[in-house]
XYZ file of C-alpha atoms in Angstrom:
636
model
C -92.411 16.374 20.421
C -96.020 15.555 19.513
C -97.190 11.994 19.958
C -99.816 11.305 17.320
C -102.576 8.856 18.298
C -102.697 5.490 16.605
C -104.937 5.598 13.524
C -108.026 3.444 13.178
C -107.414 0.211 11.254
C -109.315 -0.080 7.963
C -111.296 -3.328 7.745
C -110.230 -5.723 5.030
C -112.563 -6.900 2.290
C -111.956 -9.190 -0.687
C -111.579 -7.630 -4.121
C -113.685 -8.728 -7.062
C -112.278 -11.891 -8.556
C -110.044 -11.268 -11.553
C -109.747 -7.509 -11.056
C -106.451 -5.766 -10.328
C -106.668 -3.503 -7.289
C -106.085 0.236 -7.638
C -102.702 0.114 -5.941
C -99.496 1.403 -7.539
C -95.949 1.913 -6.300
C -93.338 4.298 -7.595
C -89.707 3.201 -8.049
C -87.718 2.478 -4.909
C -86.259 5.477 -3.125
C -84.238 6.203 -0.010
C -84.166 9.571 1.795
C -80.966 11.571 1.514
C -80.056 15.023 2.849
C -81.111 18.558 1.987
C -78.985 20.975 3.990
C -75.939 18.676 3.786
C -76.204 18.560 -0.003
C -76.259 22.371 -0.189
C -73.247 22.564 2.125
C -71.457 20.033 -0.059
C -71.933 22.284 -3.100
C -70.700 25.258 -1.062
C -67.484 23.330 -0.346
C -67.050 21.883 -3.845
C -68.001 24.943 -5.909
C -67.656 27.968 -3.608
C -67.528 30.344 -6.569
C -70.443 28.743 -8.396
C -73.512 30.928 -8.875
C -76.186 30.246 -6.251
C -78.598 33.188 -6.699
C -79.055 35.645 -9.567
C -80.936 38.628 -8.163
C -81.313 41.091 -11.038
C -77.749 42.329 -11.552
C -76.381 40.924 -8.286
C -74.737 37.507 -8.233
C -74.484 35.481 -5.036
C -72.043 32.583 -5.063
C -72.482 29.457 -2.977
C -69.734 30.805 -0.728
C -71.568 34.135 -0.370
C -74.857 32.444 0.430
C -73.269 30.070 2.930
C -71.540 32.945 4.743
C -74.689 35.114 4.821
C -76.736 32.234 6.265
C -74.057 31.647 8.913
C -74.307 35.275 10.069
C -78.100 35.144 10.333
C -77.971 31.817 12.166
C -75.461 33.270 14.626
C -77.718 36.266 15.364
C -80.701 33.970 15.945
C -78.899 31.272 17.921
C -79.545 32.864 21.335
C -83.249 33.341 20.585
C -84.358 30.342 18.501
C -83.994 26.716 19.572
C -83.977 23.571 17.415
C -87.566 22.595 16.689
C -88.927 26.132 17.138
C -91.444 27.356 14.578
C -90.270 30.571 12.903
C -92.787 32.511 10.817
C -91.167 33.919 7.673
C -92.848 37.040 6.250
C -90.596 37.586 3.231
C -91.218 37.514 -0.507
C -89.270 35.679 -3.217
C -85.822 37.206 -2.724
C -82.240 36.516 -1.760
C -83.277 37.406 1.795
C -85.777 34.527 1.738
C -83.138 32.076 0.477
C -80.643 33.124 3.159
C -83.331 32.765 5.837
C -84.307 29.266 4.694
C -80.687 28.073 4.864
C -80.083 29.767 8.232
C -83.166 28.183 9.848
C -82.266 24.743 8.486
C -78.781 25.161 9.963
C -80.288 26.013 13.373
C -82.697 23.085 13.223
C -85.604 25.536 13.446
C -88.822 24.928 11.497
C -89.395 27.253 8.533
C -93.043 28.436 8.485
C -93.666 30.576 5.358
C -96.481 33.087 5.852
C -96.109 35.301 2.777
C -94.753 38.844 2.530
C -97.937 40.645 3.648
C -99.839 38.273 5.932
C -103.239 39.408 7.145
C -103.031 40.604 10.734
C -105.987 38.567 11.976
C -104.789 35.467 10.132
C -101.385 35.761 11.798
C -103.088 36.341 15.139
C -105.020 33.087 14.702
C -101.805 31.250 13.807
C -99.853 32.576 16.778
C -102.736 31.828 19.152
C -102.750 28.181 18.039
C -99.077 27.502 17.312
C -95.965 28.004 19.411
C -94.320 30.440 16.969
C -91.013 31.653 18.399
C -90.786 34.781 16.230
C -91.622 36.349 12.887
C -88.914 37.342 10.392
C -89.606 40.195 7.994
C -89.818 43.923 7.460
C -91.271 45.329 10.707
C -93.508 47.608 8.653
C -95.589 44.638 7.420
C -95.699 42.651 10.660
C -98.755 42.552 12.949
C -98.974 45.238 15.628
C -98.116 42.835 18.442
C -94.844 41.986 16.728
C -94.119 45.545 15.600
C -94.159 46.672 19.215
C -92.267 43.689 20.661
C -88.574 42.886 20.911
C -86.657 43.107 17.625
C -83.366 41.438 16.692
C -81.900 43.077 13.538
C -80.836 40.521 10.941
C -78.132 41.016 8.274
C -80.404 39.907 5.440
C -79.954 41.316 1.901
C -82.086 44.448 1.419
C -81.404 44.863 -2.300
C -82.688 43.034 -5.364
C -86.031 41.549 -6.347
C -88.803 41.804 -3.722
C -86.241 42.601 -1.005
C -87.359 43.906 2.393
C -86.422 47.477 3.295
C -85.089 46.125 6.574
C -85.323 42.763 8.291
C -85.750 41.744 11.909
C -86.701 38.777 13.998
C -89.731 40.083 15.924
C -90.858 38.598 19.219
C -94.316 39.200 20.698
C -94.766 39.748 24.412
C -97.996 37.761 24.720
C -98.338 34.093 25.608
C -97.660 31.871 22.609
C -99.800 29.030 21.343
C -99.099 25.521 22.561
C -98.772 23.419 19.406
C -95.190 22.746 18.371
C -93.889 21.029 15.290
C -93.170 17.305 15.652
C -89.561 16.268 16.084
C -87.585 16.180 12.839
C -89.621 18.797 10.954
C -87.764 20.894 8.393
C -90.711 23.131 7.492
C -94.415 23.599 8.117
C -97.027 25.166 5.836
C -100.567 26.410 6.375
C -103.482 24.893 4.534
C -107.133 25.874 4.570
C -108.962 24.725 7.690
C -112.590 23.665 8.007
C -112.784 25.230 11.479
C -112.277 28.707 10.071
C -108.649 28.789 11.202
C -105.703 27.696 9.057
C -104.161 24.332 9.873
C -100.434 23.625 9.770
C -98.780 20.508 8.374
C -95.156 19.637 9.187
C -92.733 17.957 6.762
C -89.422 16.248 7.533
C -86.168 16.823 5.690
C -86.173 13.184 4.580
C -89.527 13.559 2.804
C -88.437 16.691 0.950
C -85.162 15.002 -0.024
C -87.027 12.266 -1.923
C -88.956 14.850 -3.970
C -85.740 16.764 -4.671
C -83.912 13.601 -5.757
C -86.729 12.895 -8.210
C -86.659 16.476 -9.536
C -82.910 16.389 -10.199
C -83.093 12.979 -11.878
C -86.130 13.855 -13.993
C -85.036 17.302 -15.158
C -81.254 17.014 -15.111
C -80.909 20.188 -13.034
C -77.163 20.745 -12.526
C -74.464 23.430 -12.216
C -74.830 25.980 -14.999
C -78.632 25.681 -15.037
C -81.020 28.367 -13.788
C -84.087 27.521 -11.706
C -87.071 29.810 -11.115
C -88.222 30.997 -7.702
C -91.714 31.955 -8.862
C -94.373 30.283 -6.686
C -95.952 32.401 -3.954
C -94.047 32.057 -0.695
C -97.105 31.066 1.363
C -97.422 27.882 -0.732
C -95.189 24.827 -0.390
C -94.091 24.377 -4.064
C -91.685 27.302 -3.610
C -89.674 24.984 -1.349
C -89.235 22.566 -4.241
C -87.863 25.407 -6.375
C -85.627 26.840 -3.660
C -83.994 23.626 -2.479
C -83.894 21.995 -5.921
C -81.458 24.664 -7.080
C -79.398 24.745 -3.885
C -79.012 20.941 -3.783
C -78.035 20.751 -7.475
C -75.316 23.375 -7.696
C -77.628 25.387 -9.973
C -78.558 29.075 -9.762
C -81.842 30.253 -8.252
C -83.547 33.252 -9.892
C -86.201 35.108 -7.816
C -89.127 36.337 -9.917
C -90.271 39.981 -9.949
C -93.815 40.424 -8.667
C -95.312 41.476 -12.026
C -94.661 38.023 -13.498
C -97.761 36.889 -11.550
C -100.038 39.282 -13.411
C -99.073 39.003 -17.062
C -98.209 35.865 -19.025
C -96.201 37.970 -21.515
C -94.117 39.378 -18.672
C -93.622 35.831 -17.414
C -92.238 34.536 -20.705
C -90.133 37.687 -21.133
C -88.661 37.000 -17.694
C -87.969 33.385 -18.602
C -86.167 34.621 -21.732
C -84.276 37.528 -20.174
C -83.192 35.433 -17.176
C -82.040 32.529 -19.320
C -84.075 30.121 -17.194
C -83.641 26.441 -17.970
C -86.042 25.091 -15.328
C -89.279 26.539 -13.941
C -92.188 25.654 -11.682
C -95.497 27.472 -12.187
C -99.137 27.289 -11.131
C -101.476 25.827 -13.746
C -103.652 28.999 -14.034
C -100.497 30.997 -14.770
C -99.437 28.698 -17.606
C -102.825 28.151 -19.259
C -102.800 31.492 -21.166
C -99.412 30.556 -22.637
C -100.919 27.465 -24.248
C -103.538 29.558 -26.054
C -100.972 31.364 -28.183
C -97.795 30.390 -30.106
C -95.055 29.215 -27.773
C -91.989 31.525 -27.746
C -89.254 29.780 -29.692
C -86.262 31.642 -28.232
C -86.448 30.275 -24.684
C -83.743 28.216 -22.998
C -86.429 26.604 -20.818
C -86.044 22.815 -20.936
C -88.372 21.707 -18.128
C -91.579 23.246 -16.813
C -93.361 21.672 -13.821
C -97.014 22.744 -13.662
C -99.414 22.060 -10.804
C -101.919 23.348 -8.299
C -105.027 22.980 -10.438
C -106.506 20.699 -13.063
C -104.776 21.085 -16.438
C -107.503 21.407 -19.062
C -105.523 20.688 -22.241
C -102.196 19.296 -23.390
C -99.382 21.556 -24.586
C -99.160 21.956 -28.361
C -96.538 20.633 -30.750
C -94.779 24.023 -30.721
C -93.963 23.840 -26.990
C -90.215 23.285 -26.816
C -90.022 22.629 -23.049
C -90.856 19.286 -21.485
C -93.989 19.923 -19.413
C -94.634 17.896 -16.261
C -98.263 17.931 -15.103
C -97.760 17.510 -11.346
C -100.137 16.640 -8.528
C -99.463 16.604 -4.816
C -101.024 17.910 -1.596
C -98.878 19.629 1.020
C -99.471 16.591 3.238
C -97.516 14.494 0.708
C -94.593 16.909 0.213
C -95.392 19.007 -2.855
C -95.310 16.388 -5.625
C -96.866 12.915 -5.561
C -97.547 12.061 -9.218
C -96.505 13.519 -12.572
C -97.343 13.081 -16.226
C -94.653 14.161 -18.692
C -95.582 15.801 -22.012
C -93.448 16.846 -24.978
C -94.222 18.648 -28.207
C -93.232 15.517 -30.130
C -95.904 13.387 -28.455
C -98.702 12.102 -30.739
C -101.208 13.609 -28.257
C -99.634 17.095 -28.350
C -102.308 19.778 -28.587
C -105.120 17.430 -27.556
C -107.847 19.647 -25.985
C -108.707 17.052 -23.330
C -107.228 17.092 -19.797
C -104.080 14.978 -19.398
C -103.782 12.525 -16.504
C -102.041 13.585 -13.317
C -99.648 10.729 -13.914
C -97.868 7.972 -12.086
C -96.289 7.686 -8.658
C -92.958 9.316 -7.901
C -90.145 7.257 -6.377
C -90.993 6.120 -2.865
C -94.725 6.857 -3.314
C -97.588 4.376 -2.970
C -101.019 5.213 -4.413
C -104.247 3.516 -3.330
C -107.718 4.325 -4.690
C -110.359 3.300 -2.169
C -114.079 3.130 -1.608
C -115.849 4.875 1.262
C -114.713 2.176 3.714
C -111.058 2.486 2.790
C -110.913 -0.691 0.671
C -109.088 -0.602 -2.689
C -111.384 -0.508 -5.707
C -110.661 -2.243 -8.987
C -108.667 -0.354 -11.594
C -110.915 1.735 -13.793
C -113.311 2.470 -10.924
C -113.595 5.838 -9.208
C -112.624 6.349 -5.604
C -110.710 8.420 -3.083
C -106.951 8.709 -3.503
C -104.850 7.755 -0.499
C -101.093 8.249 -0.527
C -98.292 6.586 1.417
C -94.540 6.204 1.420
C -91.516 8.433 1.986
C -93.465 11.446 0.705
C -95.809 11.655 3.683
C -95.665 14.616 6.018
C -95.100 14.048 9.724
C -98.678 15.184 10.255
C -100.654 18.218 11.288
C -99.769 20.125 14.409
C -103.250 19.094 15.584
C -102.986 15.416 16.681
C -106.731 14.763 16.378
C -106.764 15.997 12.780
C -103.702 13.878 12.020
C -105.473 10.780 13.314
C -108.474 11.465 11.049
C -106.532 12.122 7.855
C -103.521 9.794 8.205
C -104.933 6.248 8.468
C -103.587 2.712 8.600
C -103.289 0.878 5.262
C -105.769 -1.855 4.268
C -104.985 -5.408 5.322
C -105.653 -6.710 1.824
C -103.710 -6.357 -0.350
C -100.767 -6.082 2.025
C -98.582 -3.017 1.586
C -95.123 -3.849 2.989
C -93.284 -0.930 4.622
C -96.387 1.288 4.405
C -97.658 2.150 7.867
C -99.787 5.200 7.032
C -101.927 6.495 4.168
C -103.028 10.101 3.786
C -106.640 10.611 2.731
C -106.486 13.307 0.058
C -110.244 13.783 -0.388
C -109.619 13.788 -4.161
C -111.722 11.651 -6.489
C -109.586 9.793 -9.020
C -109.521 6.757 -11.318
C -106.482 4.505 -11.737
C -105.826 3.276 -15.233
C -104.368 -0.094 -16.195
C -100.840 1.374 -16.333
C -101.094 2.804 -12.820
C -101.615 6.409 -13.940
C -104.346 8.531 -12.395
C -107.113 10.661 -13.864
C -108.240 13.488 -11.588
C -112.039 13.701 -11.332
C -112.662 16.314 -8.614
C -113.144 16.594 -4.868
C -115.177 14.371 -2.582
C -115.921 17.188 -0.113
C -116.689 20.888 -0.288
C -113.046 21.912 -0.668
C -112.330 23.763 -3.918
C -109.351 25.192 -5.741
C -109.231 28.854 -6.720
C -106.230 29.958 -8.802
C -104.428 26.785 -7.775
C -104.951 27.228 -4.014
C -107.002 24.822 -1.878
C -109.855 26.696 -0.191
C -112.304 25.467 2.424
C -115.514 27.478 1.857
C -116.293 27.071 5.554
C -113.085 28.941 6.425
C -114.246 31.859 4.272
C -117.681 31.691 5.890
C -116.117 31.775 9.346
C -114.143 34.887 8.392
C -117.379 36.707 7.486
C -119.084 35.500 10.647
C -116.388 37.141 12.784
C -118.076 40.423 11.832
C -120.837 41.369 14.319
C -122.903 42.697 11.409
C -123.135 39.176 9.954
C -125.502 36.544 11.284
C -124.659 33.765 8.811
C -122.562 33.439 5.649
C -122.566 30.731 2.983
C -119.916 30.635 0.255
C -120.501 29.015 -3.129
C -118.340 28.556 -6.199
C -119.376 29.664 -9.667
C -117.457 28.355 -12.666
C -117.250 29.726 -16.176
C -117.338 27.677 -19.374
C -113.616 26.913 -19.113
C -113.945 25.613 -15.554
C -112.321 28.542 -13.760
C -113.929 29.180 -10.395
C -114.773 32.260 -8.356
C -116.155 32.554 -4.851
C -119.426 34.307 -4.022
C -120.396 35.017 -0.418
C -124.097 34.980 0.485
C -124.481 36.962 3.712
C -127.485 37.132 6.018
C -127.039 40.276 8.160
C -127.480 40.335 11.907
C -130.748 41.785 13.188
C -130.825 45.538 12.645
C -127.584 45.574 10.597
C -127.323 46.788 6.997
C -123.693 46.217 5.999
C -122.369 47.196 2.580
C -120.788 44.438 0.495
C -117.585 46.462 0.077
C -117.199 46.918 3.835
C -117.647 43.200 4.499
C -115.042 42.285 1.909
C -112.565 44.784 3.319
C -113.054 43.234 6.767
C -112.316 39.640 5.683
C -109.111 40.547 3.869
C -107.187 40.472 7.141
C -108.388 36.907 7.769
C -107.892 35.305 4.374
C -105.258 34.801 1.662
C -105.920 36.689 -1.580
C -107.342 33.676 -3.440
C -109.911 33.047 -0.690
C -111.452 36.542 -0.790
C -114.741 36.282 -2.739
C -115.221 38.354 -5.866
C -118.741 39.299 -4.794
C -121.092 39.470 -1.827
C -124.851 38.973 -1.992
C -126.916 40.277 0.917
C -129.782 37.804 1.452
C -132.751 37.423 3.805
C -132.353 33.644 4.080
C -131.030 30.506 2.401
C -132.824 27.801 0.379
C -132.929 24.433 2.175
C -132.804 20.904 0.806
C -135.007 17.978 1.839
C -132.797 17.338 4.874
C -133.128 20.894 6.116
C -129.566 21.825 5.141
C -128.556 24.827 3.071
C -129.034 23.934 -0.596
C -125.710 25.207 -1.923
C -126.354 24.287 -5.589
C -129.634 26.236 -5.477
C -127.873 29.164 -3.862
C -125.172 29.139 -6.539
C -127.851 28.985 -9.236
C -129.548 32.045 -7.729
C -126.252 33.933 -7.753
C -125.697 33.038 -11.385
C -129.213 34.010 -12.427
C -129.587 37.236 -10.467
C -128.039 40.465 -11.680
C -126.530 42.720 -10.796
C -124.412 41.038 -8.126
C -123.509 43.396 -5.288
C -120.518 45.463 -6.306
C -117.546 45.854 -4.026
C -117.564 49.579 -4.780
C -120.410 51.982 -4.148
C -119.960 53.745 -7.470
C -122.776 55.896 -8.818
C -121.319 55.986 -12.305
C -124.363 56.341 -14.545
C -122.663 55.865 -17.917
C -124.822 53.547 -19.998
C -123.124 50.764 -21.935
C -124.636 52.079 -25.173
C -122.674 55.339 -24.924
C -119.357 53.659 -24.172
C -116.498 53.487 -26.655
C -115.557 50.177 -28.220
C -112.600 49.876 -25.849
C -114.769 50.673 -22.824
C -117.321 48.054 -23.858
C -114.575 45.462 -24.388
C -112.908 46.137 -21.031
C -116.166 46.354 -19.079
C -117.716 43.241 -20.655
C -114.551 41.195 -20.185
C -114.110 42.166 -16.539
C -117.784 41.511 -15.807
C -117.578 38.084 -17.452
C -114.321 37.121 -15.751
C -115.576 38.118 -12.316
C -119.182 37.107 -12.882
C -120.395 40.500 -11.655
C -122.682 42.407 -14.023
C -122.838 45.325 -11.572
C -119.240 46.432 -12.208
C -119.012 49.937 -13.736
C -116.356 51.806 -15.662
C -115.738 53.937 -12.588
C -114.577 50.908 -10.564
C -110.893 50.182 -10.038
C -109.819 46.737 -11.209
C -108.476 45.560 -7.832
C -111.380 47.042 -5.870
C -113.780 45.209 -8.175
C -112.237 41.891 -7.145
C -109.499 41.537 -9.762
C -106.640 39.157 -9.000
C -103.394 38.324 -10.762
C -105.020 35.427 -12.634
C -107.970 37.579 -13.751
C -105.569 40.331 -14.859
C -103.666 37.873 -17.046
C -106.913 36.742 -18.712
C -108.106 40.317 -19.221
C -104.835 41.347 -20.849
C -104.866 38.235 -23.031
C -108.425 38.996 -24.217
C -107.567 42.628 -24.964
C -104.584 41.568 -27.045
C -106.546 38.886 -28.883
C -109.407 41.262 -29.750
C -107.400 44.409 -30.544
C -103.822 43.354 -31.202
C -102.703 45.809 -28.486
C -100.495 44.441 -25.760
C -100.864 46.238 -22.442
C -98.989 45.433 -19.251
C -100.334 44.590 -15.806
C -98.780 47.692 -14.159
C -100.714 49.877 -16.613
C -103.923 48.166 -15.514
C -103.121 48.512 -11.820
C -102.013 52.167 -12.106
C -105.185 53.186 -13.942
C -107.546 55.073 -11.660
C -110.488 53.004 -12.908
C -111.575 50.802 -15.805
C -112.478 53.857 -17.890
C -108.922 55.139 -17.634
C -107.574 51.737 -18.639
C -109.913 51.696 -21.658
C -108.723 55.205 -22.575
C -105.148 53.929 -22.559
C -106.240 51.124 -24.865
C -107.857 53.694 -27.189
C -104.599 55.652 -27.314
C -102.661 52.559 -28.337
C -105.289 51.584 -30.913
C -105.443 55.026 -32.559
C -102.472 55.861 -34.812
C -101.107 59.342 -34.373
C -101.555 61.788 -37.297
C -98.440 62.249 -39.397
C -96.178 64.861 -37.849
C -97.900 64.746 -34.461
């Protein structure tokens, strides 16, 4: 058990006379159970559908029995309170593992299906991770060569592992354990260059799940998505929401991440009634007519700022959700329907009001509540709060005592989110940005300093500075500015390949600029805005590929010009050539979705993400577009 130090008390200060403080409370809530509620459904409806994995149906009885077998195989190796790293994708195997670990009292630590080897090494050096669960072929070398316990996890269906083991490393483990009572822990971006882990209790998750069921009516007969990337905590809301409601969980195929058309087709074909999705994934759907043949009734969207309201044609109720991992997935929501007078408004909606059991406080720099209508930092308290980080010193800095005035009964801690907000008269919040250097890329919180530290692990790099460039719609991309070590002349592509093993996909920059030095501000610090301006003004930006393709834009076909221009604009890299492969050029799932949407809007041709990824380079993808655009001669 970790004893967290007592937080520093925030000094009290009187509020302006006549002004209401920026303090708001959600409805009353009491923690319930998570695992016990699933087990209750397994007893009451043993033949009810728990997981729909393509053509395979798992009943609650099936799932309960499978989890019991896995728990039995792990029982001699994993103790209550042990951290267990889970390296599985969205699949029945993942669901079985989550239930089995909860039954053992072990702490579920999702790491994603293909965790970077150096990132995992950093985690296992810091944290007391008992073992990793996954396909041994994707585990780090130290775990591939260690002791393996075969696990009877499902190896068929969507994103299933070829085989599954619990892998134990022979080296000395890290020292930090999860605090007593933790159900799961998740990694968030760390300013030290190493990921930090935050632990959440079952009681805190239960409050969010109770809200979800009450708000959306999720119940037996409904179908809930399992769509969010496994390394990110919202997938736990999806997974346990279904299992604690008697509903069916539907794991998403991987290509739904890349193509908004594939996503809506999957919603339709799966008969989904409830879904959770990242804001960047949903935004392209709002730019075209909403499919009218969906059974989807509720869509929870979060992870990034929503830039417009859904239109009047959107038949699902859309919940714009906000919540850091330190406050258990969801803290506030704003509900929108197609019948609202504001439907289709092109301005950002608020992030909403407090969930049950949540207290919101907007403070000044000293931690004192500001008046409503004024900007400040959002602090969160209540049942939603995580137990803390596995680093006690970090917990003491971020989880503080509440202000003395106004008094907040039953609130003993507030989490400092670092988010700049404004509380309206009705208690709802408008999101205004970050107070620090932390940014969001494709819905994932990124500390630029963590990315910089990953580059600086390379002996060829003396110093790295990472900036964020945003396009006209507000979408961001990372650019790394690298000053080489004396005598070194690294290629941008080589540096990017090296940092991939340290960073999650969203944190890998789209471009690297090799620089001789950095501009400084009046205080002698790196002038990041000036550096970002240089990156935006200078062209070409260093390409991740060393292509020597000399094809001039003027000789390109219309399709080649469209593809090349769109990819360059989306990635902010004028140096990209037709001979570059999309992924090697820095393309991600979010960028792919925007590229495909632009191609369809400009040409009327709908291409799929796999066709983009299978193309040898951008020229080949453009040739495929030409084939689809050109009608075949009669009789051909």
